[in-house]
mmCIF file of C-alpha atoms in Angstrom:
data_model
loop_
_atom_site.group_PDB
_atom_site.id
_atom_site.type_symbol
_atom_site.label_atom_id
_atom_site.label_comp_id
_atom_site.label_asym_id
_atom_site.label_seq_id
_atom_site.Cartn_x
_atom_site.Cartn_y
_atom_site.Cartn_z
ATOM 1 C CA GLY A 1 -18.284 -1.717 -0.311
ATOM 2 C CA ASN A 2 -15.494 -0.639 1.955
ATOM 3 C CA SER A 3 -13.744 2.616 1.249
ATOM 4 C CA VAL A 4 -11.339 5.082 2.802
ATOM 5 C CA THR A 5 -11.322 8.823 2.232
ATOM 6 C CA GLN A 6 -8.320 10.956 3.089
ATOM 7 C CA MET A 7 -7.864 14.677 2.966
ATOM 8 C CA GLU A 8 -6.315 15.747 -0.286
ATOM 9 C CA GLY A 9 -2.808 17.066 -0.358
ATOM 10 C CA PRO A 10 -0.289 18.193 -0.802
ATOM 11 C CA VAL A 11 0.268 19.511 2.677
ATOM 12 C CA THR A 12 3.228 21.803 3.271
ATOM 13 C CA LEU A 13 4.311 22.665 6.796
ATOM 14 C CA SER A 14 7.168 24.284 8.609
ATOM 15 C CA GLU A 15 9.245 22.329 11.086
ATOM 16 C CA GLU A 16 7.686 21.995 14.544
ATOM 17 C CA ALA A 17 4.205 22.669 13.176
ATOM 18 C CA PHE A 18 1.214 20.522 14.114
ATOM 19 C CA LEU A 19 0.108 17.996 11.516
ATOM 20 C CA THR A 20 -3.341 16.518 11.077
ATOM 21 C CA ILE A 21 -4.383 14.281 8.203
ATOM 22 C CA ASN A 22 -8.053 13.419 8.176
ATOM 23 C CA CYS A 23 -9.210 9.914 7.363
ATOM 24 C CA THR A 24 -12.765 8.607 7.344
ATOM 25 C CA TYR A 25 -14.017 5.241 6.290
ATOM 26 C CA THR A 26 -17.142 3.560 5.035
ATOM 27 C CA ALA A 27 -17.593 -0.044 5.997
ATOM 28 C CA THR A 28 -20.116 -2.560 7.204
ATOM 29 C CA GLY A 29 -18.985 -3.558 10.648
ATOM 30 C CA TYR A 30 -15.813 -2.635 12.491
ATOM 31 C CA PRO A 31 -12.611 -2.925 10.521
ATOM 32 C CA SER A 32 -9.026 -2.679 11.673
ATOM 33 C CA LEU A 33 -7.504 0.656 10.718
ATOM 34 C CA PHE A 34 -3.976 1.484 9.664
ATOM 35 C CA TRP A 35 -1.721 4.331 8.710
ATOM 36 C CA TYR A 36 1.099 3.568 6.292
ATOM 37 C CA VAL A 37 3.923 5.928 5.365
ATOM 38 C CA GLN A 38 5.968 5.954 2.183
ATOM 39 C CA TYR A 39 9.243 7.834 2.283
ATOM 40 C CA PRO A 40 10.791 8.928 -1.020
ATOM 41 C CA GLY A 41 12.121 5.976 -2.981
ATOM 42 C CA GLU A 42 10.956 3.403 -0.442
ATOM 43 C CA GLY A 43 8.059 1.016 -0.018
ATOM 44 C CA LEU A 44 5.065 1.602 2.229
ATOM 45 C CA GLN A 45 5.762 0.990 5.912
ATOM 46 C CA LEU A 46 3.230 0.386 8.643
ATOM 47 C CA LEU A 47 3.201 3.478 10.851
ATOM 48 C CA LEU A 48 0.489 2.573 13.343
ATOM 49 C CA LYS A 49 -2.729 0.656 13.673
ATOM 50 C CA ALA A 50 -5.863 0.238 15.788
ATOM 51 C CA THR A 51 -8.047 -2.825 15.815
ATOM 52 C CA LYS A 52 -11.110 -1.730 17.785
ATOM 53 C CA ALA A 53 -13.103 1.329 18.727
ATOM 54 C CA ASP A 54 -11.368 3.860 21.001
ATOM 55 C CA ASP A 55 -7.975 2.214 20.473
ATOM 56 C CA LYS A 56 -5.148 4.678 19.974
ATOM 57 C CA GLY A 57 -2.263 3.734 17.734
ATOM 58 C CA SER A 58 1.010 5.567 18.184
ATOM 59 C CA ASN A 59 4.500 5.471 16.742
ATOM 60 C CA LYS A 60 7.332 7.942 16.086
ATOM 61 C CA GLY A 61 5.314 10.750 17.676
ATOM 62 C CA PHE A 62 2.287 10.097 15.472
ATOM 63 C CA GLU A 63 -1.078 9.178 16.948
ATOM 64 C CA ALA A 64 -4.473 8.170 15.631
ATOM 65 C CA THR A 65 -7.605 7.173 17.539
ATOM 66 C CA TYR A 66 -10.245 4.809 16.193
ATOM 67 C CA ARG A 67 -13.519 6.758 16.430
ATOM 68 C CA LYS A 68 -16.481 4.515 15.736
ATOM 69 C CA GLU A 69 -19.071 7.259 16.147
ATOM 70 C CA THR A 70 -17.500 9.417 13.456
ATOM 71 C CA THR A 71 -15.951 6.516 11.459
ATOM 72 C CA SER A 72 -12.655 8.324 11.544
ATOM 73 C CA PHE A 73 -8.981 7.618 12.158
ATOM 74 C CA HIS A 74 -7.257 10.986 11.889
ATOM 75 C CA LEU A 75 -3.466 11.064 12.035
ATOM 76 C CA GLU A 76 -1.770 13.690 14.209
ATOM 77 C CA LYS A 77 1.716 14.741 15.179
ATOM 78 C CA GLY A 78 2.455 17.604 17.478
ATOM 79 C CA SER A 79 5.776 18.771 16.066
ATOM 80 C CA VAL A 80 6.841 17.623 12.629
ATOM 81 C CA GLN A 81 10.377 17.362 11.337
ATOM 82 C CA VAL A 82 11.813 17.541 7.844
ATOM 83 C CA SER A 83 12.278 13.771 8.020
ATOM 84 C CA ASP A 84 8.493 13.350 8.255
ATOM 85 C CA SER A 85 8.144 14.429 4.640
ATOM 86 C CA ALA A 86 6.447 11.476 2.966
ATOM 87 C CA VAL A 87 3.193 10.173 1.563
ATOM 88 C CA TYR A 88 0.749 8.924 4.190
ATOM 89 C CA PHE A 89 -1.917 6.318 3.460
ATOM 90 C CA CYS A 90 -4.903 5.419 5.589
ATOM 91 C CA ALA A 91 -6.175 1.856 5.164
ATOM 92 C CA LEU A 92 -8.645 -0.648 6.565
ATOM 93 C CA THR A 93 -9.176 -4.379 6.584
ATOM 94 C CA PHE A 94 -11.625 -6.899 7.981
ATOM 95 C CA ASN A 95 -9.605 -9.654 9.580
ATOM 96 C CA ASP A 96 -8.004 -10.674 6.334
ATOM 97 C CA TYR A 97 -5.210 -9.558 4.184
ATOM 98 C CA LYS A 98 -7.212 -7.333 1.837
ATOM 99 C CA LEU A 99 -6.264 -3.769 2.555
ATOM 100 C CA SER A 100 -8.423 -0.931 1.249
ATOM 101 C CA PHE A 101 -6.326 2.210 0.922
ATOM 102 C CA GLY A 102 -7.078 5.891 0.789
ATOM 103 C CA ALA A 103 -5.573 7.956 -2.014
ATOM 104 C CA GLY A 104 -2.593 9.070 0.054
ATOM 105 C CA THR A 105 -1.605 12.509 1.326
ATOM 106 C CA THR A 106 1.740 14.021 0.424
ATOM 107 C CA VAL A 107 3.313 15.924 3.296
ATOM 108 C CA THR A 108 6.290 18.230 2.844
ATOM 109 C CA VAL A 109 7.994 19.737 5.886
ATOM 110 C CA ARG A 110 10.230 22.740 5.308
ATOM 111 C CA ALA A 111 13.163 23.597 7.528
ATOM 112 C CA GLY B 1 12.168 -4.305 9.325
ATOM 113 C CA ALA B 2 11.821 -6.803 6.525
ATOM 114 C CA VAL B 3 12.922 -5.755 3.054
ATOM 115 C CA VAL B 4 11.073 -6.297 -0.198
ATOM 116 C CA SER B 5 12.623 -5.305 -3.487
ATOM 117 C CA GLN B 6 11.150 -4.823 -6.926
ATOM 118 C CA HIS B 7 12.855 -4.920 -10.267
ATOM 119 C CA PRO B 8 12.879 -2.943 -12.399
ATOM 120 C CA SER B 9 12.037 0.305 -10.663
ATOM 121 C CA TRP B 10 10.806 1.715 -13.931
ATOM 122 C CA VAL B 11 10.287 0.379 -17.433
ATOM 123 C CA ILE B 12 9.196 1.815 -20.762
ATOM 124 C CA CYS B 13 7.957 -0.545 -23.435
ATOM 125 C CA LYS B 14 6.197 -0.509 -26.760
ATOM 126 C CA SER B 15 2.556 -1.373 -27.108
ATOM 127 C CA GLY B 16 2.042 -5.081 -27.702
ATOM 128 C CA THR B 17 5.090 -6.266 -25.823
ATOM 129 C CA SER B 18 5.148 -8.108 -22.505
ATOM 130 C CA VAL B 19 6.840 -6.858 -19.368
ATOM 131 C CA LYS B 20 7.886 -8.856 -16.323
ATOM 132 C CA ILE B 21 8.190 -7.299 -12.879
ATOM 133 C CA GLU B 22 9.931 -9.136 -10.059
ATOM 134 C CA CYS B 23 9.160 -8.902 -6.379
ATOM 135 C CA ARG B 24 11.603 -10.395 -3.898
ATOM 136 C CA SER B 25 11.544 -10.740 -0.150
ATOM 137 C CA LEU B 26 15.184 -10.317 0.788
ATOM 138 C CA ASP B 27 15.360 -11.439 4.374
ATOM 139 C CA PHE B 28 12.300 -13.546 5.073
ATOM 140 C CA GLN B 29 10.203 -16.269 3.509
ATOM 141 C CA ALA B 30 7.007 -14.831 2.116
ATOM 142 C CA THR B 31 4.161 -17.321 2.088
ATOM 143 C CA THR B 32 1.901 -14.716 0.507
ATOM 144 C CA MET B 33 2.606 -11.907 -1.914
ATOM 145 C CA PHE B 34 0.227 -9.222 -3.087
ATOM 146 C CA TRP B 35 0.201 -7.116 -6.215
ATOM 147 C CA TYR B 36 -1.285 -3.641 -6.249
ATOM 148 C CA ARG B 37 -1.789 -1.039 -8.905
ATOM 149 C CA GLN B 38 -1.786 2.675 -8.247
ATOM 150 C CA PHE B 39 -3.027 5.367 -10.592
ATOM 151 C CA PRO B 40 -1.851 8.957 -10.157
ATOM 152 C CA LYS B 41 -3.396 10.592 -7.112
ATOM 153 C CA GLN B 42 -5.465 7.490 -6.420
ATOM 154 C CA SER B 43 -5.305 4.743 -3.860
ATOM 155 C CA LEU B 44 -3.602 1.397 -4.207
ATOM 156 C CA MET B 45 -5.910 -1.203 -5.697
ATOM 157 C CA LEU B 46 -5.291 -4.853 -4.902
ATOM 158 C CA MET B 47 -4.949 -6.807 -8.120
ATOM 159 C CA ALA B 48 -4.183 -10.295 -6.910
ATOM 160 C CA THR B 49 -2.869 -12.409 -4.091
ATOM 161 C CA SER B 50 -0.403 -15.203 -4.642
ATOM 162 C CA ASN B 51 0.554 -17.990 -2.316
ATOM 163 C CA GLU B 52 3.767 -19.876 -2.883
ATOM 164 C CA GLY B 53 3.213 -22.911 -5.039
ATOM 165 C CA SER B 54 -0.404 -22.221 -5.911
ATOM 166 C CA LYS B 55 -2.357 -20.188 -8.418
ATOM 167 C CA ALA B 56 -2.947 -16.522 -7.760
ATOM 168 C CA THR B 57 -6.330 -15.244 -6.652
ATOM 169 C CA TYR B 58 -7.385 -12.262 -8.709
ATOM 170 C CA GLU B 59 -9.660 -9.460 -7.627
ATOM 171 C CA GLN B 60 -12.853 -8.820 -9.503
ATOM 172 C CA GLY B 61 -12.249 -6.968 -12.727
ATOM 173 C CA VAL B 62 -8.591 -7.941 -13.069
ATOM 174 C CA GLU B 63 -7.850 -9.922 -16.210
ATOM 175 C CA LYS B 64 -6.008 -13.118 -15.362
ATOM 176 C CA ASP B 65 -4.676 -13.576 -18.869
ATOM 177 C CA LYS B 66 -3.474 -9.997 -18.958
ATOM 178 C CA PHE B 67 -1.661 -9.956 -15.652
ATOM 179 C CA LEU B 68 0.130 -13.249 -15.132
ATOM 180 C CA ILE B 69 1.359 -13.859 -11.611
ATOM 181 C CA ASN B 70 3.793 -16.549 -10.608
ATOM 182 C CA HIS B 71 4.932 -17.223 -7.057
ATOM 183 C CA ALA B 72 7.515 -19.896 -7.685
ATOM 184 C CA SER B 73 9.402 -19.667 -4.430
ATOM 185 C CA LEU B 74 9.108 -18.241 -0.933
ATOM 186 C CA THR B 75 11.180 -15.250 -1.929
ATOM 187 C CA LEU B 76 10.058 -14.436 -5.463
ATOM 188 C CA SER B 77 6.837 -13.483 -7.193
ATOM 189 C CA THR B 78 6.582 -12.138 -10.715
ATOM 190 C CA LEU B 79 3.927 -10.101 -12.457
ATOM 191 C CA THR B 80 3.915 -10.237 -16.244
ATOM 192 C CA VAL B 81 1.870 -7.690 -18.116
ATOM 193 C CA THR B 82 1.132 -9.386 -21.409
ATOM 194 C CA SER B 83 0.562 -7.524 -24.659
ATOM 195 C CA ALA B 84 0.819 -4.235 -22.822
ATOM 196 C CA HIS B 85 -1.168 -1.227 -23.981
ATOM 197 C CA PRO B 86 -0.984 2.432 -22.940
ATOM 198 C CA GLU B 87 -3.884 1.959 -20.525
ATOM 199 C CA ASP B 88 -1.712 -0.500 -18.598
ATOM 200 C CA SER B 89 0.684 2.302 -17.748
ATOM 201 C CA SER B 90 0.669 2.594 -14.001
ATOM 202 C CA PHE B 91 2.620 2.161 -10.785
ATOM 203 C CA TYR B 92 2.739 -1.467 -9.697
ATOM 204 C CA ILE B 93 3.517 -2.293 -6.083
ATOM 205 C CA CYS B 94 4.062 -5.651 -4.472
ATOM 206 C CA SER B 95 3.997 -6.649 -0.850
ATOM 207 C CA ALA B 96 4.878 -9.782 1.019
ATOM 208 C CA SER B 97 3.820 -11.393 4.247
ATOM 209 C CA TRP B 98 3.769 -14.677 6.037
ATOM 210 C CA ARG B 99 0.614 -16.457 7.109
ATOM 211 C CA GLY B 100 -1.354 -13.783 5.207
ATOM 212 C CA ARG B 101 -1.385 -11.404 8.151
ATOM 213 C CA THR B 102 -2.095 -7.817 7.155
ATOM 214 C CA ASP B 103 0.027 -6.289 9.886
ATOM 215 C CA THR B 104 3.048 -8.154 8.639
ATOM 216 C CA GLN B 105 2.701 -7.026 5.052
ATOM 217 C CA TYR B 106 5.959 -5.490 3.778
ATOM 218 C CA PHE B 107 5.878 -3.381 0.660
ATOM 219 C CA GLY B 108 8.276 -3.019 -2.224
ATOM 220 C CA PRO B 109 9.192 0.415 -3.600
ATOM 221 C CA GLY B 110 7.069 -0.015 -6.723
ATOM 222 C CA THR B 111 7.639 -0.227 -10.479
ATOM 223 C CA ARG B 112 6.626 2.524 -12.862
ATOM 224 C CA LEU B 113 5.413 1.055 -16.170
ATOM 225 C CA THR B 114 4.981 3.296 -19.179
ATOM 226 C CA VAL B 115 3.606 1.780 -22.369
ATOM 227 C CA LEU B 116 4.122 3.824 -25.498
#
């Protein structure tokens, strides 16, 4: 079946540090890939997405590139802020509404 | 963006009782609502999908009689955990969308259920 594997957290960084959260997937075919973010006390929000190989999703300084050859969709941000502290979820779907999520990675950014 | 609320945000109940969790889309009409369950340090698992006015579609392994889902209107879906037991303790999250599109799925903040 389809599955998503994320790097385990928690991840603690200082402000302005570089953030990478690894995400790999197992699927038959080519799914759409997503990153969701959950800020404290709030629901999951779509951060970015990519629907085909080599697509790059970007939003709020975050980027992720759909790599078919390595079945990966790693999330990166060049300079994090305290406000980026949240739980990040990688997810996939095949042209329907059924999202398969990774376990989530908790990121804490210290001032 | 669109707002989805859940009520209550947390609930503690005794074993054998039933608990109802509400999911509301506050500023849009949700044709489809989804219910997820999340165990500590694990991913969200889709439990069921409900379309307004029709019966919910449950994922394999989810007991229909245990987790009753009602989507009575375009802004409200409810999940009732019947005869709850400690193993039902979990974090329950709903989301809502229109036309079933994944990229328009808006999530609620979740409900923490603890069954004693």
